[in-house]
XYZ file of C-alpha atoms in Angstrom:
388
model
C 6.247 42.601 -32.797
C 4.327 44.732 -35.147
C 7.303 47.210 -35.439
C 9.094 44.656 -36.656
C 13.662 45.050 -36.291
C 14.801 45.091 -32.697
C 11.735 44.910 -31.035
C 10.978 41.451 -31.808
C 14.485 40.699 -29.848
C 12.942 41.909 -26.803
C 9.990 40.007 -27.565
C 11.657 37.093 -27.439
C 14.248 38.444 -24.238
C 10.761 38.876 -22.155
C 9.365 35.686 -23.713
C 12.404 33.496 -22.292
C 12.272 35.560 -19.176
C 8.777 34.706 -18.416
C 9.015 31.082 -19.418
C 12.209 30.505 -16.604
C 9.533 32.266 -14.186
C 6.684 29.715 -15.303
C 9.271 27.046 -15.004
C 10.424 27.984 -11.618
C 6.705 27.995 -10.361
C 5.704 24.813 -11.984
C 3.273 26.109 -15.030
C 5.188 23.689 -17.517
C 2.649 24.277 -20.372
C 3.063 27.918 -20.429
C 7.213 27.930 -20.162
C 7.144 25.157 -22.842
C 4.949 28.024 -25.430
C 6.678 31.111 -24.183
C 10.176 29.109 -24.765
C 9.425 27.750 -27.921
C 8.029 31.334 -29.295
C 11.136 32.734 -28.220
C 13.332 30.066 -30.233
C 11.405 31.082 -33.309
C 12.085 34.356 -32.969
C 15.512 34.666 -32.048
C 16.533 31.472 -35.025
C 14.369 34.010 -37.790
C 16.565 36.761 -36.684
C 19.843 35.461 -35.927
C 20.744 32.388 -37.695
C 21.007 29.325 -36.441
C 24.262 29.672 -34.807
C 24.352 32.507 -32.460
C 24.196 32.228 -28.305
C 21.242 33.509 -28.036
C 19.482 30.685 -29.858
C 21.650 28.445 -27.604
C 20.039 29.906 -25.026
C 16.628 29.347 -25.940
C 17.433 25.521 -27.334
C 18.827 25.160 -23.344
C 15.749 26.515 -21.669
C 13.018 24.640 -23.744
C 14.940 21.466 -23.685
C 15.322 21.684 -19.632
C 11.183 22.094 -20.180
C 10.019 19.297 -22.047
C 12.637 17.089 -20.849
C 9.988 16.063 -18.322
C 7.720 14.698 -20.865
C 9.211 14.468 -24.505
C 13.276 13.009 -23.352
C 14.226 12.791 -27.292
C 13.490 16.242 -27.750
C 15.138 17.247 -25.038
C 18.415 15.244 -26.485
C 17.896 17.047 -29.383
C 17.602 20.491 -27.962
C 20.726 20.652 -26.128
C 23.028 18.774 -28.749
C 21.727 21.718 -30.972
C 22.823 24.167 -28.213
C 25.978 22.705 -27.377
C 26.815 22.685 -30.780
C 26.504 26.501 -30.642
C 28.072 26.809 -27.590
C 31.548 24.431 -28.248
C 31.677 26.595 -31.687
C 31.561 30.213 -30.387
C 33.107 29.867 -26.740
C 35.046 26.736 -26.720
C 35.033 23.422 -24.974
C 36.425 25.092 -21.406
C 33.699 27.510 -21.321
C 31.180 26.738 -18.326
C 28.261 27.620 -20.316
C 29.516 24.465 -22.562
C 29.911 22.667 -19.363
C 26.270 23.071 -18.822
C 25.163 21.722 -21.927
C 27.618 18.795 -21.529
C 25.572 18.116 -18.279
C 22.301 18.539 -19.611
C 23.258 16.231 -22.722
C 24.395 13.717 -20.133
C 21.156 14.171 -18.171
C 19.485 13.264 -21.486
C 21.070 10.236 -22.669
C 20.800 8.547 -18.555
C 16.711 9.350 -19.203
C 17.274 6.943 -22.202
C 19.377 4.615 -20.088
C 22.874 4.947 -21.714
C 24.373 5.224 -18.742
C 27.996 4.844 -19.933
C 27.241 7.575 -22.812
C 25.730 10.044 -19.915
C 28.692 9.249 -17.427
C 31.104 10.885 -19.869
C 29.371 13.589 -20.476
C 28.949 14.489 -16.586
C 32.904 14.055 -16.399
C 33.553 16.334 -19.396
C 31.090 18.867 -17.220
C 33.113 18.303 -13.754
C 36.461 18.910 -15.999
C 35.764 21.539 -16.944
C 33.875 23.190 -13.989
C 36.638 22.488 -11.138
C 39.032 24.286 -13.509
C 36.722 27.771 -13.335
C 35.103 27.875 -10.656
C 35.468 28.551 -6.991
C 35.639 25.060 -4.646
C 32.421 25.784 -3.453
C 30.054 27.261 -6.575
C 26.776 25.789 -6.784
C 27.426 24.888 -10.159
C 29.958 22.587 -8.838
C 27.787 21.172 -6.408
C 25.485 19.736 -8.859
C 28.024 18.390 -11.006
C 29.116 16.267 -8.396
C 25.662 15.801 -7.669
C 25.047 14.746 -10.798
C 27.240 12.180 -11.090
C 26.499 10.327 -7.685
C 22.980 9.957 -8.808
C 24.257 8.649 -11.949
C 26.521 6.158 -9.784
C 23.628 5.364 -7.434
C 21.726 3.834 -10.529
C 24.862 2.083 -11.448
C 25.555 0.520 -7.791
C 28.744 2.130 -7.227
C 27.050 3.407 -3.737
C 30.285 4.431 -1.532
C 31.765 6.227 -4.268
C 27.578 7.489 -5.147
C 27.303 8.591 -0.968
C 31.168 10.399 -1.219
C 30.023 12.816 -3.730
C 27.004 13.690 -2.451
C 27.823 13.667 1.139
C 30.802 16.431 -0.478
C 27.759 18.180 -2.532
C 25.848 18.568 0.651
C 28.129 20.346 2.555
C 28.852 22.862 -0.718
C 25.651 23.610 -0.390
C 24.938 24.110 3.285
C 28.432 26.461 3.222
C 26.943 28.426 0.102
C 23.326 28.428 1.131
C 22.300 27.633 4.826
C 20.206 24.136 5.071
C 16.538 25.465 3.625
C 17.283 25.666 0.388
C 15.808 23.753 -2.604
C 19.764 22.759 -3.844
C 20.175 21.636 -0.251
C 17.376 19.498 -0.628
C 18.247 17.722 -3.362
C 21.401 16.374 -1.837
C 19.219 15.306 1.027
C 16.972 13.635 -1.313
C 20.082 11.872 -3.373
C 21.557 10.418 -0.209
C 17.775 9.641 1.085
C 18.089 7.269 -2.645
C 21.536 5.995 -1.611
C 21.140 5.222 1.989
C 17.526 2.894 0.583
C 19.895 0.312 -1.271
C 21.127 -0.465 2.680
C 18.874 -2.426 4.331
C 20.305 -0.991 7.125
C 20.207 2.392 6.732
C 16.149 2.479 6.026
C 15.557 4.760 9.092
C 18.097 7.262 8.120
C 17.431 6.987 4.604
C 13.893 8.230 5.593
C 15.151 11.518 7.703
C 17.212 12.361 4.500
C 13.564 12.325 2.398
C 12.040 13.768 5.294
C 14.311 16.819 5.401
C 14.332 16.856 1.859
C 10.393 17.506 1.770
C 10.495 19.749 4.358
C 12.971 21.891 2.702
C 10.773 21.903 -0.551
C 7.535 22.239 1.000
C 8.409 25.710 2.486
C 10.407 26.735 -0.682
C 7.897 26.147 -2.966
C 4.764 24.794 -1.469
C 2.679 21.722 -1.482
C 1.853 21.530 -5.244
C 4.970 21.278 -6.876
C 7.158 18.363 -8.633
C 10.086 18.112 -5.833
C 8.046 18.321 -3.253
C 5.601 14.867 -5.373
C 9.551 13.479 -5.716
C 10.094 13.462 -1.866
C 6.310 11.898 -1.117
C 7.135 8.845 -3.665
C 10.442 8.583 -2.380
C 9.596 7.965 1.778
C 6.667 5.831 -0.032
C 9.592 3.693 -1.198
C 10.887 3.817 2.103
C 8.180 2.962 4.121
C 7.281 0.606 1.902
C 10.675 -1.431 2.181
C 9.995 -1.161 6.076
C 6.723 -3.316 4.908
C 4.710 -0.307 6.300
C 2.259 0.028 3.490
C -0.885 1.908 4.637
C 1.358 5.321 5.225
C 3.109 4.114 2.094
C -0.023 4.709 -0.166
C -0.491 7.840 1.246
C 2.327 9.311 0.137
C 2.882 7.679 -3.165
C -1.160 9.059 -3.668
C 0.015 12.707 -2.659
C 2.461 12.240 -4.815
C 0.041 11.369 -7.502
C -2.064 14.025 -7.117
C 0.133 16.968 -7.130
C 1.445 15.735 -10.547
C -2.036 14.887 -11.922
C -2.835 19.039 -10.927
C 0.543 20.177 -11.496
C 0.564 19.133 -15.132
C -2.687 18.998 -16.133
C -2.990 17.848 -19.938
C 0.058 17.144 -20.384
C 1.262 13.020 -20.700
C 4.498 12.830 -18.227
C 6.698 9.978 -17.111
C 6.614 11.576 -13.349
C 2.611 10.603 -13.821
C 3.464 7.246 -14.650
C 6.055 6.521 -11.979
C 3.409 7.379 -9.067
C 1.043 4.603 -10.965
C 3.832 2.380 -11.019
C 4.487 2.717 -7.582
C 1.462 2.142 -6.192
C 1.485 -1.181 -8.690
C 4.508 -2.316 -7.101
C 2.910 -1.707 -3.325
C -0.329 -3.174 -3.964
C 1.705 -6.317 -5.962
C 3.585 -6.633 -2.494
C 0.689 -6.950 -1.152
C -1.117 -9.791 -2.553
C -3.635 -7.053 -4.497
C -3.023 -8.075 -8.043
C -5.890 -6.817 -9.469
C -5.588 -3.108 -8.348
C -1.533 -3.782 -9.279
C -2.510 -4.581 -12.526
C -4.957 -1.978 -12.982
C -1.649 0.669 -11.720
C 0.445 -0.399 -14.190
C -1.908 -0.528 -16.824
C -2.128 2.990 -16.740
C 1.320 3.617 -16.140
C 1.987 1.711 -19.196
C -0.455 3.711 -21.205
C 1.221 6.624 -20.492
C 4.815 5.500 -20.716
C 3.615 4.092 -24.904
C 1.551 7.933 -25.332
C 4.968 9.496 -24.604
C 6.762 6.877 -26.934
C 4.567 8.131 -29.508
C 5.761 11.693 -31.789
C 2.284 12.967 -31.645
C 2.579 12.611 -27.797
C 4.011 16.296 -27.070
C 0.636 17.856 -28.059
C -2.045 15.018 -26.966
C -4.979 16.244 -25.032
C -4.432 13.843 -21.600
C -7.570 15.044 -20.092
C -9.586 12.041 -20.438
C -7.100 10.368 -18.811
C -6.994 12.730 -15.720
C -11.155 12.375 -15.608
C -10.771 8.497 -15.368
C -8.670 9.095 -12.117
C -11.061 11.447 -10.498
C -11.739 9.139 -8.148
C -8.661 7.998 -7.240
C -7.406 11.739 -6.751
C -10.343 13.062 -5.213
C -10.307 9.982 -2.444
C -6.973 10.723 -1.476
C -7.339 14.437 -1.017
C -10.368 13.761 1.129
C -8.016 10.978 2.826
C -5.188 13.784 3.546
C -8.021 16.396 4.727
C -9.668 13.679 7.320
C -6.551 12.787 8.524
C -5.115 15.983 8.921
C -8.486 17.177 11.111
C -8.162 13.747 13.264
C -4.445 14.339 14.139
C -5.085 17.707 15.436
C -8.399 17.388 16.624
C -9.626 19.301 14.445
C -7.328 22.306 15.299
C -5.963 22.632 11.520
C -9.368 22.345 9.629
C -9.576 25.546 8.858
C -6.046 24.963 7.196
C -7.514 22.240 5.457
C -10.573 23.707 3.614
C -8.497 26.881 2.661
C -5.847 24.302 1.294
C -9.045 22.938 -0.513
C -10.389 26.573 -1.486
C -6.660 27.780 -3.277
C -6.202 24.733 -5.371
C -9.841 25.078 -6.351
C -9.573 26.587 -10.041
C -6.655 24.435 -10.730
C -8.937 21.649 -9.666
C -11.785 22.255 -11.343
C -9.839 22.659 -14.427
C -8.527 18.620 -14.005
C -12.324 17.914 -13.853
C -11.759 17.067 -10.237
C -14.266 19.394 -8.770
C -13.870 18.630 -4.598
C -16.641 20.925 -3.760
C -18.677 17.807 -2.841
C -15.791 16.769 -0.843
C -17.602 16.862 2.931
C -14.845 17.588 5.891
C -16.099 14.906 8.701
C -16.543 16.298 11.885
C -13.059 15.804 14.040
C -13.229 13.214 16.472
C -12.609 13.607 20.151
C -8.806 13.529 20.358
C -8.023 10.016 22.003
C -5.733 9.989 25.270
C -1.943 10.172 24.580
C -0.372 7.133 22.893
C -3.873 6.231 21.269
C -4.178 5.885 17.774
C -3.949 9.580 17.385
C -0.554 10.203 18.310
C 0.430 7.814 15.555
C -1.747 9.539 12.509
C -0.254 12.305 14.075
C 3.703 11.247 13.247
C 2.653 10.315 10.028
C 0.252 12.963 8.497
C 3.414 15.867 8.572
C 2.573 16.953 5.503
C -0.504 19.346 6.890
């Protein structure tokens, strides 16, 4: 940067680089700064209308989607703009602005708005691509989750069901893509009464997927936890329900740190709804209380930058109960056989931990019970604790 000319374009080329790599592994906070650095750059340099730009607009608006949605919008008008003006409307980089746009505008609930958007996108990607391109896949993945949240569930299952098997062809089952179209006919399959047990193997599959793609401490893999909490808690079985909604609650609370999010306020508002099944309307009320508190902080302009650590330290005893939950019940189910797993799990999440002001070092591993003879109570912890 200090030689000033080209140089600063490869600044910003390794800036955007690094920020899809922070993205990819889940450190929002840093891909958000080494994004936005790299729009300043390349906008000083370039102009405002050049692809480049575009392609920094796309890649920080894909970040801070997750917590700021009107930015977001913002962001990838801007770099469609760019894009319809220098390649055309039939180009497929336009096509994936269209979708993002669309993606956009459903997060604000215009749902009509966002559905033409996603068909623009499909338009124009079955005319240049291949039949089975990923890209293609998630268009029509895209739009089944947008018809799933409109009802339209045969027509929602048909184009995921024909995502799916894009997928599988292109990438073998144990793939992240793949797991998202078990994950969006998991949310399809829920709205049938019926279907409640296979609904459950889609999220199931889903988790599994992400869990060995990414690991335990990463958004998709808190997205398949809430959803079999749904599940389970629609089959009115609400103790392993709260476990997973809490492990999805922690894993955002560490994933993204400081930072208000509406994924944060969803796992409140999930356990709200369980407990509220329940009869518990004080600890439902307490949920949504501070899913609500979040939900008005992002509402807020100043929201993008507040410091949300207070917030985190008020739940240290929520998180830190359920990790020591998911540790105990991961040494009774094996009889002990996987604490060593267990504390190292505790050991490499430690910084990241300690940075949340959840410090677990107090955390005490009980001593494993004797495993209980088959069929006892054991076997069943067993079938539900999968995650360790």
């Amino acid at each position: 940067e200090l030689l000033g000319g080209d140089l600063h374009l490869e600044v910003a080329q390794c800036l955007g680089d690094i920020g899809l790599v922070d993205d990819r592994m889940g450190r929002f906070q840093e891909a958000e700064q080494n994004h936005r650095r790299a729009l300043e750059i390349r906008t000083a340099l370039l102009g405002e209308h050049h692809l480049k730009v575009a392609m920094s607009c796309f890649n920080l608006g894909t970040v801070v989607f997750q917590w700021n949605v009107q930015e977001a919008l913002e962001l990838h008008k801007r770099a469609l703009d760019i894009r319809r003006r220098l390649l055309g409307s039939r180009d497929m980089r336009t096509a994936k602005s269209l979708s993002n746009v669309a993606h956009c505008l459903w997060g604000q609930d215009k749902l009509q708005e966002a559905e033409v958007y996603f068909r623009q996108a499909l338009e124009v990607l079955s005319e240049q691509l291949p039949r089975n391109h990923p890209w293609l896949a998630q268009a029509y993945g895209n739009l089944g989750l947008l018809y799933n949240d409109q009802g339209r569930l045969n027509e929602a299952e048909e184009l995921h069901r024909r995502a799916l098997a894009m997928r599988v062809h292109v990438f073998g089952e144990d793939h992240p893509d793949v797991a998202r179209s078990f994950g969006a006919l998991g949310l399809v399959l829920a709205q049938q009464p019926e279907r409640l047990t296979e609904a459950k193997g889609m999220h199931r599959r889903a988790l599994a997927v992400r869990m060995g793609a990414f690991g335990p401490w990463h958004p998709e893999v808190a997205r398949s936890h809430d959803f079999i909490g749904v599940v389970l808690r629609q089959q009115g079985k609400y103790g392993l329900a709260e476990r997973e909604h809490r492990r999805a609650l922690l894993i955002r609370a560490i994933v993204y740190r400081d930072k208000p999010h509406r994924e944060v306020a969803r796992s409140h508002s999930n356990l709200a709804e369980m407990w509220r099944q329940q009869g518990a309307i004080d600890k439902a009320a307490k949920a949504e209380h501070r899913s609500n508190k979040l939900l008005e902080t992002l509402k807020q302009p100043e929201s993008k930058g507040k410091d949300m650590r207070p917030f985190v330290h008020s739940q240290r005893g929520i998180l830190q109960t359920a990790w020591q939950d998911d540790v105990a019940a991961s040494a009774r189910a094996s009889g002990g056989a996987r604490q060593g797993l267990a504390l190292q799990l505790l050991k490499s999440c430690g910084a990241c931990l300690e940075g949340l002001g959840l410090a677990l070092s107090s955390c005490a591993l009980p001593a494993a019970p004797r495993p209980p003879p088959n069929g006892g109570v054991g076997a069943k912890v067993k079938e539900a604790v999968y995650l360790c």
